[in-house]
């Protein structure tokens, strides 16, 4: 352990042009923590803490004295140890530009292109683009996609962010019709409704943007330049509380230190060690940093190959390889090309900038993408120690960590030598992950073969796999047995058999997906076989008998098109957004219906928008950390916190006994008492002086449990144990029995739909400040329902609601996940604040947030559908079960909404719909955008595809045949007109050129064996609102001040959906004044009491009516004043009104839409109105790997008269991409003990920029009037979610094409999400047939399906 008496060296670096000198740096402090806590630069956000989301991106600049260049690169501040920044310059979003000084073009463009919604990810996006522009002022589109690959956004769907970036790009293949002002994408604007001139396709005006001037950027500090040119050779040492960081100045010094501290790891980018120390508890008392040693960054090119310094970053390696490939003949660069291919998709740009080649090699992660290729490419490792240089091969023995083939404790890796490939040598790399970019691969491989001159006889063969063992697996035995064989079909069969023999993956393997991974082992080799065969065929000298196309038709020439073997390429998405222009007679200052930028857009982009955890520290503030259950169903025997109080900084432990009032509900406690019902249930909380101290202390609390039975995780088990949360909900019409007797065919099927994590970028957080008198509390919470937080806290503390004020400035994403849960965290923090008398800050880590909070309900459904051969459905019976978790929460409501919405767009005369919520020992699932609709209607649409398959008709024909046609009543007897639904459907068919493309897809599938395309179009009838009138009430408060400025307050919360922007648009129209006169400060329970949650898509609807009401009251009061002085200005009128003692403050109120549902009778008018839409998507799948590419999506949505088309299009796109994630990549994985495995961005994959369809078009249907809502607008927050299923059904269509070609029967069990695993295994072929399969009774799986 380091002795604290020793003094640390000074750390010198710059932040935003200012020098920072730190005397006592703790090596455990990250750059992110330092920026936020010490420098109070809160623009850089804390979202995951593991380098997986990009919210904390900053730019680091370092001068390289060797090549005399300054390098700018983006990094994740949450992983960068502060100690590593000596001599570096850091630029944060505040240093790029601000509202107070000047905006940078990047900031201006992302805001004005509507690329921000909640704004939490925006500073990271800005920094990634800014760094790109510092290196390439006119980047290519490929560079833009690459730069943003490591940044996640949960709100926008990425398209507007990419649009803002594209304005800086050079246009290699821009639109050919530039001059005409007409884009080739919107040729088909001939619209059935509304003339051409009414339709607009521009949401922002490019010409207004300020140009980028690279000369105006911050220069690299001259002081650092001098430091870099004349480096001090002395060793820098930093002593922390637990860790010592040593950064030597010379290689010799490093080798001496390594001999002195043989156990100390070398730390370069901290991308491997950082997360391991944070979440896996790895700990090292001494860390050695080689960052200041230029010898370890040297690159040498020789006639035989490349030697790359171990400290070169993966991004530098990428550039070095690209340069070599461009200089050398192709036959010499086979290995380099394979490495480069993987480097393009490995992690995100920031991680590639930080991670070093040496670190990647030495980590020997089982999922490493580069080690298998380096291993087959005969790479040599150059090891250094005080003894001198030693070389070892990077081979299977080294990767397996065998002592005889490894480094000695005193050695370090100096450089890596990668030889050129030779003539007649072929090297390929393969990987398959949950999504294309920034995802750890499930399986990857490097393969190399060398042939004897002029033949197809194997002279050398090397195959290595990642992801199929504890380390990279080299298949030495297989390769040896194949030497001297011809490269033909017999060899292929033999190899597959040998590989499956040698690479044994047990059924209980870490990471699960065992059969999929076994299949990839042979699928990858088959791809390699075809690829090499293609190369050999191109080489004419081969003897004809050596290639074999008789036995395997797919190896014949027509199946050997290179496109079939290529991986899907990433391209920058394009698209058109069409909406109706405002009426030409509308006054210019009336903003309603115009694409007004989000009110906080520019502040999001500069980092000046303040979120809950950006509020400066309050005097005497303490931090809270939660202690959660590690058992799924157990009795709590004891809680022992005796050790905790010996730790530095710990102030108190809060348990259920400290709650003065109610500890939540009977079955839903704030803090567990006596027993726990799931892993992740909150048991107690620790309060300490810093967040680090509080988190460390939680590990010292010892809880003793006694397990209880039964433990239920799956819906299947819940049904078996009759474990339900509420009674069954049921709707029925017609005569089911009779109908089923009179149909031509009956199909029965099952649907499993997985759950979904909200993954709001800002985790749950709260700040509670107790006042000194009257037991008052001020609470700053990230919530969708401040009134609920207020009531829960009041109940827990046993004080009146009026003493508690909840403030919500803005929320970094909610999606339903911040309706109920924030009240629990708020109450626990409030109890801590009252007990200690100190302000309390509670900020959940991403892992804890995902573990504790629950998400979308997983669903299991059974259906029985009776239909005529024409496709007309006569009877449908659906029974749904949702996994509610351990408490009721919103599960009963979700079940009701699920059943009410199941019929979607279809009129089926004999219909029975049933729903039940299951009680399981998982965290309670809760509200989530769409509220049951996205899971439920997946069942209905699956019935449609099953009927289509049986009738031999395309699904769209079945959809059309069964759709509502005329004014009608739903199953719950609510009347509606389907006219907008039919318009959306027809328009979508037309805009997407559906029928032409359906033919093209069929033609493609006839020609292509291993890749298949699919296309699908789905209609939607989405009901908006809560099914109760009282939930639709809303209030507003409008003050006019004597200078004419206006303050608006209302009951809605800004979650990124632009509600504040829309409210000011409404107030501007009603008061007939420009938006610049108006302001919204925050949502507070002190200004507008008794509010309803901002949810169910009606936030802007109902609050807009309340704001309208308040403005109309004020205008009525001002009428006499205006009449008296019609020529006066707004300010004149307000001053006069004040003189005349006219009240300039008004409360507006909206009593709510009428809505009710009688479940006894099974009828009611539960919804104020419907939103209609349709989406068409086309995809291409790779049958050998299960990967897919989204080619095009067209969405048509009935928005009526949009209040703000930019915001509404943003909501539709964001919901669509989030829905697409639900149906394709977002997979919750639970262990057999009920622990959530997928609780970080590296294990739970939400869509990234590379997942956006290549062509993504959205059009708002030209308006129709609906007198019910404010200015005939509609709430569009949730409806787009389900349209993401068009991608799911397009994938299903492609899979069906593959199965038909392989003569495999239709399978009517539908499983969502359509992950690569499910797609690959559904495209059954001889490779899926040849793998070994285990009896489920013989092993314990790594994860269990809970739906």
PDB file of C-alpha atoms in Angstrom, residues 712 714-719 723-726 857 880-887 891 895 916-921 925:
ATOM      1  CA  UNK A 712     -41.073 -17.843 -10.292  1.00  0.00           C
ATOM      2  CA  UNK A 714     -41.147 -17.166 -16.391  1.00  0.00           C
ATOM      3  CA  UNK A 715     -44.713 -16.657 -17.563  1.00  0.00           C
ATOM      4  CA  UNK A 716     -44.926 -20.420 -18.001  1.00  0.00           C
ATOM      5  CA  UNK A 717     -44.097 -20.981 -14.306  1.00  0.00           C
ATOM      6  CA  UNK A 718     -46.531 -18.256 -13.233  1.00  0.00           C
ATOM      7  CA  UNK A 719     -49.367 -19.937 -15.171  1.00  0.00           C
ATOM      8  CA  UNK A 723     -49.483 -16.620  -9.783  1.00  0.00           C
ATOM      9  CA  UNK A 724     -51.374 -13.572 -11.040  1.00  0.00           C
ATOM     10  CA  UNK A 725     -51.424  -9.905 -10.006  1.00  0.00           C
ATOM     11  CA  UNK A 726     -55.017  -9.091 -10.955  1.00  0.00           C
ATOM     12  CA  UNK A 857     -43.706  -6.219 -19.856  1.00  0.00           C
ATOM     13  CA  UNK A 880     -52.219 -12.913 -23.562  1.00  0.00           C
ATOM     14  CA  UNK A 881     -50.085 -13.183 -20.449  1.00  0.00           C
ATOM     15  CA  UNK A 882     -47.671 -10.447 -19.436  1.00  0.00           C
ATOM     16  CA  UNK A 883     -44.800 -10.775 -16.968  1.00  0.00           C
ATOM     17  CA  UNK A 884     -45.644  -8.139 -14.363  1.00  0.00           C
ATOM     18  CA  UNK A 885     -42.775  -8.761 -11.982  1.00  0.00           C
ATOM     19  CA  UNK A 886     -43.176  -8.874  -8.202  1.00  0.00           C
ATOM     20  CA  UNK A 887     -45.670  -6.043  -7.548  1.00  0.00           C
ATOM     21  CA  UNK A 891     -49.566  -4.119 -14.693  1.00  0.00           C
ATOM     22  CA  UNK A 895     -53.327  -5.532 -19.264  1.00  0.00           C
ATOM     23  CA  UNK A 916     -53.633 -11.588 -17.519  1.00  0.00           C
ATOM     24  CA  UNK A 917     -50.719 -10.097 -15.598  1.00  0.00           C
ATOM     25  CA  UNK A 918     -48.427 -12.696 -14.024  1.00  0.00           C
ATOM     26  CA  UNK A 919     -46.699 -12.199 -10.697  1.00  0.00           C
ATOM     27  CA  UNK A 920     -43.058 -13.303 -10.837  1.00  0.00           C
ATOM     28  CA  UNK A 921     -39.916 -12.775  -8.763  1.00  0.00           C
ATOM     29  CA  UNK A 925     -42.399  -3.990 -14.783  1.00  0.00           C
TER      30      UNK A 925
END
